[in-house]
PDB file of C-alpha atoms and ligand atoms in Angstrom:
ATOM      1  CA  UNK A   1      -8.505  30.946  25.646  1.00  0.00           C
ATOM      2  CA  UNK A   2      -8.585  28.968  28.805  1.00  0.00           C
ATOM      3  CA  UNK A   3      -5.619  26.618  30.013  1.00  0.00           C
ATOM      4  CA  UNK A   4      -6.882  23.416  29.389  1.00  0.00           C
ATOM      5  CA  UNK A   5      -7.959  24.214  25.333  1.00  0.00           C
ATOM      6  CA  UNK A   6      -4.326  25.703  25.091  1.00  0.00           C
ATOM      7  CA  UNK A   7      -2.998  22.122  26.486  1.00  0.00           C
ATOM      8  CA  UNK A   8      -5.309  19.985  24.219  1.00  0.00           C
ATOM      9  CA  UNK A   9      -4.436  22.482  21.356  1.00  0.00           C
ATOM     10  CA  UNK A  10      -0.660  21.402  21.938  1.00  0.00           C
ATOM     11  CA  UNK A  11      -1.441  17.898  22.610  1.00  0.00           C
ATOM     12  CA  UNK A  12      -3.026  17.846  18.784  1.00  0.00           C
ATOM     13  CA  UNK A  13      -0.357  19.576  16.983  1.00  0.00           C
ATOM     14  CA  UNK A  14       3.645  17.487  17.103  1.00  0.00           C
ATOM     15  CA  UNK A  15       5.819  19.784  16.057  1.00  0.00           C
ATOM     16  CA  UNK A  16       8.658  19.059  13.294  1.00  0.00           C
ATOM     17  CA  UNK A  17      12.048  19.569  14.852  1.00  0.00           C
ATOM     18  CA  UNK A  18      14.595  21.696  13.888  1.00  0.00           C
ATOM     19  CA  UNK A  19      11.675  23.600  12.228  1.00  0.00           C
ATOM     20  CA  UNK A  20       9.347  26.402  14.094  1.00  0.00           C
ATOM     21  CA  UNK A  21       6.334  24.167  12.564  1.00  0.00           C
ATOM     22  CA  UNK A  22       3.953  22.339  13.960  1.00  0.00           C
ATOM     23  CA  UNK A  23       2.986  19.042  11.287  1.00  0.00           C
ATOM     24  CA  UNK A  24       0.359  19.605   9.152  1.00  0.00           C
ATOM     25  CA  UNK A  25       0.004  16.179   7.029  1.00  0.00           C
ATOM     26  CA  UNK A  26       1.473  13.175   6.813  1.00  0.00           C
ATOM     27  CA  UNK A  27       2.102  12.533   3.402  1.00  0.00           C
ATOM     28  CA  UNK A  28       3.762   8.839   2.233  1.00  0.00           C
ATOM     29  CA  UNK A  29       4.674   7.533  -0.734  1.00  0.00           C
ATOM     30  CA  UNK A  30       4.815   3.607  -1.691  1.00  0.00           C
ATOM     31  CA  UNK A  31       7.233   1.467  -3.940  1.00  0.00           C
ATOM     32  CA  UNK A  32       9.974   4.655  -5.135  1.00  0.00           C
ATOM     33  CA  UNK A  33      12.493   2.373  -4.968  1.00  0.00           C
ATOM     34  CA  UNK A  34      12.551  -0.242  -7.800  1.00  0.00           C
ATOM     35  CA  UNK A  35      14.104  -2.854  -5.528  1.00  0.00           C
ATOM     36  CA  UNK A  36      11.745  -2.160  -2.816  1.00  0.00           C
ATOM     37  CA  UNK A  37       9.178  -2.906  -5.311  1.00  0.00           C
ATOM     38  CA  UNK A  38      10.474  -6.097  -6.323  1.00  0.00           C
ATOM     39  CA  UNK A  39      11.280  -7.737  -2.639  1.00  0.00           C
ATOM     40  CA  UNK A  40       7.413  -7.138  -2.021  1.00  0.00           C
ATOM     41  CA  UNK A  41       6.184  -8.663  -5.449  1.00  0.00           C
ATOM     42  CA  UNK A  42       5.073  -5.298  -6.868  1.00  0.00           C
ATOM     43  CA  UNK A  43       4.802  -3.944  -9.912  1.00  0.00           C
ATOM     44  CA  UNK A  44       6.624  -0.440 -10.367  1.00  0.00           C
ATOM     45  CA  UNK A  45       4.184   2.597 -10.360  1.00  0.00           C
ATOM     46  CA  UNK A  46       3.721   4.281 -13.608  1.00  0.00           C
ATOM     47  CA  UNK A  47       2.349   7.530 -11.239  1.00  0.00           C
ATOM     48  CA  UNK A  48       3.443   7.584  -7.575  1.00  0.00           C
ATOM     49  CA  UNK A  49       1.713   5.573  -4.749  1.00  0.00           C
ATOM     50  CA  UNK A  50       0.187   7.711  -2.410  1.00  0.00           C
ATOM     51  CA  UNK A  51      -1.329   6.937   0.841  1.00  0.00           C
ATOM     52  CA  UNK A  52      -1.515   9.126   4.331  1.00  0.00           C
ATOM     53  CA  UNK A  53      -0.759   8.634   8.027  1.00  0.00           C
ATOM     54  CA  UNK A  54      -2.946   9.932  10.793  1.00  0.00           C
ATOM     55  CA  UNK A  55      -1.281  12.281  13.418  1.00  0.00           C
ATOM     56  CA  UNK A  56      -0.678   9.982  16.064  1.00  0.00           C
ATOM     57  CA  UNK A  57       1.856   8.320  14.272  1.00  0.00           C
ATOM     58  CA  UNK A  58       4.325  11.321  14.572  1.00  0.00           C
ATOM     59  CA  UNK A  59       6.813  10.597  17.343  1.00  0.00           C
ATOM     60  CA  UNK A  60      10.704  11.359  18.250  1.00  0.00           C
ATOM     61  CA  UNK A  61      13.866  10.407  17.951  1.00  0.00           C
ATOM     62  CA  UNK A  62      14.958   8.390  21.470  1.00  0.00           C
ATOM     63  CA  UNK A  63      11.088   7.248  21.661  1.00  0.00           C
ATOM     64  CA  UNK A  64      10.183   3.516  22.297  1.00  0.00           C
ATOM     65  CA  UNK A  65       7.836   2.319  19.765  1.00  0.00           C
ATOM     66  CA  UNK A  66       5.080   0.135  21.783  1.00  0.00           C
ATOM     67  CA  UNK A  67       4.268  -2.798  19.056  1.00  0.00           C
ATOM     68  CA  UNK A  68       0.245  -3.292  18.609  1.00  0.00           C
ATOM     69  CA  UNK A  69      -1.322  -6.340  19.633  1.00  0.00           C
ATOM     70  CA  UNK A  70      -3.330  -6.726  16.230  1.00  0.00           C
ATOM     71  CA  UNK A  71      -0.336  -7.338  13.933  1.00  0.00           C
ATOM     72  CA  UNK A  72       2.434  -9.949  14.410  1.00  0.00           C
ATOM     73  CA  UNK A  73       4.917  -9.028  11.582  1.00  0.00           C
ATOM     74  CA  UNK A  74       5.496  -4.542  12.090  1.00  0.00           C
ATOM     75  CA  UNK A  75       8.478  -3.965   9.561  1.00  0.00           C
ATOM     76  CA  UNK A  76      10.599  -1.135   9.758  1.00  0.00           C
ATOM     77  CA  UNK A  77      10.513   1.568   6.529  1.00  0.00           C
ATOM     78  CA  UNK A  78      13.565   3.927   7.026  1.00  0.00           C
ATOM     79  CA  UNK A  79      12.826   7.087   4.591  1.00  0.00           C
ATOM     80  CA  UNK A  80      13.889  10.569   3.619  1.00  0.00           C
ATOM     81  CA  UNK A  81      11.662  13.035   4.691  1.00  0.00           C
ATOM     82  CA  UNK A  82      10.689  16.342   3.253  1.00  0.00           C
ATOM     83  CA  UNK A  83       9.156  18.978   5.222  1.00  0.00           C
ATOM     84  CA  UNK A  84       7.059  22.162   3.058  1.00  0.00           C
ATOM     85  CA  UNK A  85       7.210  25.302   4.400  1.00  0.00           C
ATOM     86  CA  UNK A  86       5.763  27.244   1.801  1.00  0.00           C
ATOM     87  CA  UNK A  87       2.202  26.878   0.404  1.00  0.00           C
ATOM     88  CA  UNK A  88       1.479  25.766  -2.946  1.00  0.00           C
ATOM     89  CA  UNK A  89      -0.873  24.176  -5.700  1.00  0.00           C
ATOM     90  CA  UNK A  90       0.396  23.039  -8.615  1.00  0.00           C
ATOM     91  CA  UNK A  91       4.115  23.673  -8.076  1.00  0.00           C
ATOM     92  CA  UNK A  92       6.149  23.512 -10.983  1.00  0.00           C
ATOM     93  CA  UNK A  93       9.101  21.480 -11.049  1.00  0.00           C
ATOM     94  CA  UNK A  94      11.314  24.254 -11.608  1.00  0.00           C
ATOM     95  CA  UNK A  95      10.011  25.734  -8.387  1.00  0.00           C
ATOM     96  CA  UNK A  96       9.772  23.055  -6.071  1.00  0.00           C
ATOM     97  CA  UNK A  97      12.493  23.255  -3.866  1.00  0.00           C
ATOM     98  CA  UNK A  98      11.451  27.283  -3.000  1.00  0.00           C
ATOM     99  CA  UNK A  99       8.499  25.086  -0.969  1.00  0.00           C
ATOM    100  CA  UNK A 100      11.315  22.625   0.576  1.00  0.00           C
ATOM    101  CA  UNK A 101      11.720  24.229   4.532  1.00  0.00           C
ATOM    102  CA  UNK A 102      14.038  20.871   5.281  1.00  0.00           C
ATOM    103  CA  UNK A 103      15.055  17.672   5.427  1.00  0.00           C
ATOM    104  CA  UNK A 104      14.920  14.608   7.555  1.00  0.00           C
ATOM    105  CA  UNK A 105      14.396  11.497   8.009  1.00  0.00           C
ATOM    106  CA  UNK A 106      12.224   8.979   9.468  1.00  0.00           C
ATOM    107  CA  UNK A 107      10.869   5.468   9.891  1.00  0.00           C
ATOM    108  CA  UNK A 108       7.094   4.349   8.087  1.00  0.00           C
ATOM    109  CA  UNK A 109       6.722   1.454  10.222  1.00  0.00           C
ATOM    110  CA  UNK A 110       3.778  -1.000   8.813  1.00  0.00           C
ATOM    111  CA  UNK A 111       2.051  -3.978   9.854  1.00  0.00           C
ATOM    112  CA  UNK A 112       2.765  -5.926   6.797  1.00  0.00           C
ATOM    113  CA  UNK A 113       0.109  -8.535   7.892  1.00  0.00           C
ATOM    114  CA  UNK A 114      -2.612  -6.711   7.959  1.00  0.00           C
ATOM    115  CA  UNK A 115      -1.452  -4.685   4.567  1.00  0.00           C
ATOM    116  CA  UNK A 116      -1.302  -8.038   3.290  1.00  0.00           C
ATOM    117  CA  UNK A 117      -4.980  -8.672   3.830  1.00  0.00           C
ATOM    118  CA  UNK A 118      -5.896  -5.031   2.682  1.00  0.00           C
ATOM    119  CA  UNK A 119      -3.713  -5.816  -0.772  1.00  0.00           C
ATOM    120  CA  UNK A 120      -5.817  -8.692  -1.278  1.00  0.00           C
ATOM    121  CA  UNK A 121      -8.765  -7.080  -0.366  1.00  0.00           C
ATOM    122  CA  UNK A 122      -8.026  -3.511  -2.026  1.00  0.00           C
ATOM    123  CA  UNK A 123      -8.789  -2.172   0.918  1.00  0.00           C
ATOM    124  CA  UNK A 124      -6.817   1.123   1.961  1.00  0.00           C
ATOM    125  CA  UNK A 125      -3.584   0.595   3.988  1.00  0.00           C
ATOM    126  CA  UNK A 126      -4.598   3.530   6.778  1.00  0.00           C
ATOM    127  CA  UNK A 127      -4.655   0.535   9.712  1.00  0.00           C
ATOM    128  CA  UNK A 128      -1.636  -1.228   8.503  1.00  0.00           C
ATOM    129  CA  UNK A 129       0.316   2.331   8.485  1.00  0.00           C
ATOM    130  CA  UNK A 130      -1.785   4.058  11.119  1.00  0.00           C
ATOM    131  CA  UNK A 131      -0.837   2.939  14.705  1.00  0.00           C
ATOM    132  CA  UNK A 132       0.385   5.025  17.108  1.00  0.00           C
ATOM    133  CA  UNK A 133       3.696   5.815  17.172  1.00  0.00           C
ATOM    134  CA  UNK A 134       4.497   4.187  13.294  1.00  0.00           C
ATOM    135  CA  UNK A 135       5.839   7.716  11.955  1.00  0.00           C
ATOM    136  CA  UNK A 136       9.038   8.534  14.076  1.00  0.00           C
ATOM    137  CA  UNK A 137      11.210  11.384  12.399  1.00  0.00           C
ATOM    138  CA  UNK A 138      14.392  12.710  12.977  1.00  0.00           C
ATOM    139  CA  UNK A 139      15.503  16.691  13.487  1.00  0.00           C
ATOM    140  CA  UNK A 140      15.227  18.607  10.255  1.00  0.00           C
ATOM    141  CA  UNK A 141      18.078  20.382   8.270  1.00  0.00           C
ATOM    142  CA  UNK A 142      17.176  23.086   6.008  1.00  0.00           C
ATOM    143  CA  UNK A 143      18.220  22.737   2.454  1.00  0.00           C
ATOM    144  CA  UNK A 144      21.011  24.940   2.136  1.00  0.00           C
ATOM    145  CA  UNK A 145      23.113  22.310   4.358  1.00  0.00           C
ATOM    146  CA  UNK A 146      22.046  19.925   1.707  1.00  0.00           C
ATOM    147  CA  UNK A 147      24.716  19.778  -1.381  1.00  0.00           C
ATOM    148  CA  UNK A 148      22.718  18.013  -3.721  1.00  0.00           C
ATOM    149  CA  UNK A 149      18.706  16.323  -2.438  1.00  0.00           C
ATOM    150  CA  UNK A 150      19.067  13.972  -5.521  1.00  0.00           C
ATOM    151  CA  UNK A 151      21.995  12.429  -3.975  1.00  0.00           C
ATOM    152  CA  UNK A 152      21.221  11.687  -0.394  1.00  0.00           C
ATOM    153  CA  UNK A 153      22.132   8.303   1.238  1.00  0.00           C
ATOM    154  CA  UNK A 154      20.156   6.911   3.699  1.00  0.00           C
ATOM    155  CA  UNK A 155      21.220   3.705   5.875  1.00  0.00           C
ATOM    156  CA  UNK A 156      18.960   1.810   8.550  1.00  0.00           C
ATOM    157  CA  UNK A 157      20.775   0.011  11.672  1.00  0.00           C
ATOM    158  CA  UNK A 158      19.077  -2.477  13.317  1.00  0.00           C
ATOM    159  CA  UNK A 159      20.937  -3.884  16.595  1.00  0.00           C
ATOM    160  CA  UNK A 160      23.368  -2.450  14.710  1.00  0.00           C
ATOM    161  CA  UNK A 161      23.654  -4.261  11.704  1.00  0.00           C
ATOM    162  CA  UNK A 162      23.150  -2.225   8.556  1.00  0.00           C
ATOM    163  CA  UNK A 163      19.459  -3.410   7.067  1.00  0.00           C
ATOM    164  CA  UNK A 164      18.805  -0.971   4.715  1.00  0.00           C
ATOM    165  CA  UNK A 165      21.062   1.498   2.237  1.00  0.00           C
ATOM    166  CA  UNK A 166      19.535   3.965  -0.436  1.00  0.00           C
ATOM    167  CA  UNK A 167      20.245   6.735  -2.073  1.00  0.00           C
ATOM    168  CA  UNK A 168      17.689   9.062  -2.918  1.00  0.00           C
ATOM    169  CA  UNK A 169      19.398   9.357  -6.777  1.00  0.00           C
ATOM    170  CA  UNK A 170      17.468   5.513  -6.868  1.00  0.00           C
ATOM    171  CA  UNK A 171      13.981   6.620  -6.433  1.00  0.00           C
ATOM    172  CA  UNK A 172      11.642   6.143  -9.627  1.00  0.00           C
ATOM    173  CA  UNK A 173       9.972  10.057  -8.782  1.00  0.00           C
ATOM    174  CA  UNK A 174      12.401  12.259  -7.301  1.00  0.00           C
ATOM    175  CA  UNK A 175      11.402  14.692  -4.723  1.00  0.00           C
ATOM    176  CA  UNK A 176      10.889  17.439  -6.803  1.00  0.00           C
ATOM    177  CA  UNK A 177       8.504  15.173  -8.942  1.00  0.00           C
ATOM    178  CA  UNK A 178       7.040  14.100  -6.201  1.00  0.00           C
ATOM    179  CA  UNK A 179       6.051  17.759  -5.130  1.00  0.00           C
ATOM    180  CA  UNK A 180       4.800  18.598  -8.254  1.00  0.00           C
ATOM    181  CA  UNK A 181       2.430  15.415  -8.316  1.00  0.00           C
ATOM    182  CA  UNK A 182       1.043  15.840  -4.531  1.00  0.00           C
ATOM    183  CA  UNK A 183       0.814  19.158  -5.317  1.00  0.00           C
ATOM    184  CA  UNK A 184      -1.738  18.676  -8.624  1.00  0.00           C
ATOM    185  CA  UNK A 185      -4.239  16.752  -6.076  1.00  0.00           C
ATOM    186  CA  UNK A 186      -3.782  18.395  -2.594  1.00  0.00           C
ATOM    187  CA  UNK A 187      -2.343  22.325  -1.703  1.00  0.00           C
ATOM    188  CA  UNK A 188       0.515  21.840   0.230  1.00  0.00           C
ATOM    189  CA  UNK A 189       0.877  23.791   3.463  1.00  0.00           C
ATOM    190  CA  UNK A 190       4.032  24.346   5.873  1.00  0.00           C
ATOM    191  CA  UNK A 191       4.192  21.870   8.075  1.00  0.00           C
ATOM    192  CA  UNK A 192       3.203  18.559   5.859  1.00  0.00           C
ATOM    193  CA  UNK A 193       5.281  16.438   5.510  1.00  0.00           C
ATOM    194  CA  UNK A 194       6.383  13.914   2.710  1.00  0.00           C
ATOM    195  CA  UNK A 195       7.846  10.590   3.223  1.00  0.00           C
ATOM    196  CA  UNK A 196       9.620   9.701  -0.094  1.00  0.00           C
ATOM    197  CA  UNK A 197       9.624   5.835   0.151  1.00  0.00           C
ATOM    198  CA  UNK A 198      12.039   3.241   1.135  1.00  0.00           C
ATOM    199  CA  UNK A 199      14.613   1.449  -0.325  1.00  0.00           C
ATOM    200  CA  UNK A 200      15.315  -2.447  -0.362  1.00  0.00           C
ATOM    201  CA  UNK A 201      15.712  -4.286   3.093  1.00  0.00           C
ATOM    202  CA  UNK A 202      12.894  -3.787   4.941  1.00  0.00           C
ATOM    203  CA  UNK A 203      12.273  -6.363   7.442  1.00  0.00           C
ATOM    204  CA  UNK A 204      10.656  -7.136  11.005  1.00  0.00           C
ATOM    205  CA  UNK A 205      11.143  -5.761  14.050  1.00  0.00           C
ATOM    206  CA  UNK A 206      10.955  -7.350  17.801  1.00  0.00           C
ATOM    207  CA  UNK A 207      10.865  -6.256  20.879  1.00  0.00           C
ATOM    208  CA  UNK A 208      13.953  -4.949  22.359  1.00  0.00           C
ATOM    209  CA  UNK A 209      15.686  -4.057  19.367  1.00  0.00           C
ATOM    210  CA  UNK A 210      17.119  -0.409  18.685  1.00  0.00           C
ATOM    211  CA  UNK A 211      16.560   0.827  14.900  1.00  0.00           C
ATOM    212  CA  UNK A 212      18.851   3.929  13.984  1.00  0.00           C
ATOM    213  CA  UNK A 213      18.498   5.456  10.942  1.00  0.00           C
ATOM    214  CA  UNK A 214      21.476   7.928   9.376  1.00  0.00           C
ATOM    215  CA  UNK A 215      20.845  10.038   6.937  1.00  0.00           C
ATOM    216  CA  UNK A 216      24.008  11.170   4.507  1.00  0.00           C
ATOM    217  CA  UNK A 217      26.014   9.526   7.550  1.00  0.00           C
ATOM    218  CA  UNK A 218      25.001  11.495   9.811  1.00  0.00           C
ATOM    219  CA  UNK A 219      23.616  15.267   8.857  1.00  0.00           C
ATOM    220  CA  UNK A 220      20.713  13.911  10.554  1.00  0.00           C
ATOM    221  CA  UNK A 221      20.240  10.424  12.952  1.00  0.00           C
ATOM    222  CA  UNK A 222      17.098   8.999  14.488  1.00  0.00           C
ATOM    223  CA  UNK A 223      17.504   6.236  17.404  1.00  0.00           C
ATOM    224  CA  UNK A 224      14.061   4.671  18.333  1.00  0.00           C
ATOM    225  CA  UNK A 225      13.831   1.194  20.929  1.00  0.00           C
ATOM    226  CA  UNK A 226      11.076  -1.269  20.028  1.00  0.00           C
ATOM    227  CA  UNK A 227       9.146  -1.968  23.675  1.00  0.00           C
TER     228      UNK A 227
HETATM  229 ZN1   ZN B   1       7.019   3.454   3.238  1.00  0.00          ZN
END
């Protein structure tokens, strides 16, 4: 394999930190929260919202996030985020969490403008959710430094104010379920990953602020600037 394939090989694959993985899908999952639901006039989901991110969207904690010309309202998302490491169709619920490699967090930015438009339209979200950079995650902890994945607080700083604070106990489908569902309609793979939704608070972002996100104060922490 010559040096330059190698490099572009790399170049294609971001890896999942804190995990020997290299991300595999970008999995995302809309309205989980019932109060999330409600601040953006939605109904709640009777089956989960699914949508996907593209690759590119995958970047790190410290990273500054450059803001895309084509939307003027980018709102932050902060999330829990699940990581599979073991492959699997139709996972039972009682088995999920053998197919859980760890746990993190990260930030589902989206240009709520241009969603807007696609809403109206029912056209997909993939631009509104797609841009570069619009998928930074945290390190990942494996599960058994987890006490209990139905009970995991998430909090979102921004400037340093507190903007957003879940739990994951909240969400209408809880991880497992939400395993279970994906895993009906797609075979998941180690190295996908699952972004679980976000709780209430979302709001816009500018540049120059710094967004952290903490998850169970502090097992995990992502810091990204806003350029
Ligand atoms: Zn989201």
């Amino acid at each position: 394999m010559c040096r330059a394939f190698l490099y572009l090989a790399s170049m294609e694959k971001p890896m999942i930190p804190g995990l020997d993985l290299p991300v595999r899908n970008i999995y995302c999952i809309g309205r989980n929260y019932a109060q999330h639901a409600k601040e953006m006039g939605s109904p709640v989901p009777k089956i989960p919202l699914v949508f996907l991110k593209p690759l590119g969207t995958i970047c790190y904690n410290g990273d500054s996030i450059s803001l895309p010309p084509q939307s003027n309202d980018i709102h932050f998302e902060a999330e829990i985020v699940v990581a599979i490491s073991k492959t699997g169709k139709n996972i039972s619920h009682g088995s999920t969490s053998e197919h859980i490699g760890g746990i993190g967090i990260g930030i589902d930015f989206t240009a709520r403008d241009i969603q807007k438009i696609a809403k109206r339209q029912g056209h997909p979200w993939s631009i509104a959710k797609g841009f570069d950079g619009f998928a930074p995650i945290s390190s990942f902890v494996t599960p058994d430094k987890v006490q209990d994945i139905d009970n995991l607080d998430i909090k979102l700083f921004q400037n340093g104010f507190v903007k957003q604070h879940g739990n994951s106990s909240e969400m209408i489908f809880p991880i497992s379920n939400l395993i279970n569902f994906l895993s009906q309609i797609y075979t998941l793979h180690p190295g996908d990953l699952i972004f679980t939704g976000t709780p209430e608070g979302v709001g816009p972002v500018n540049p120059g602020d710094k967004l952290e996100v903490l998850l169970d104060n502090g097992i995990q922490s992502l810091s990204v600037d806003i350029k």
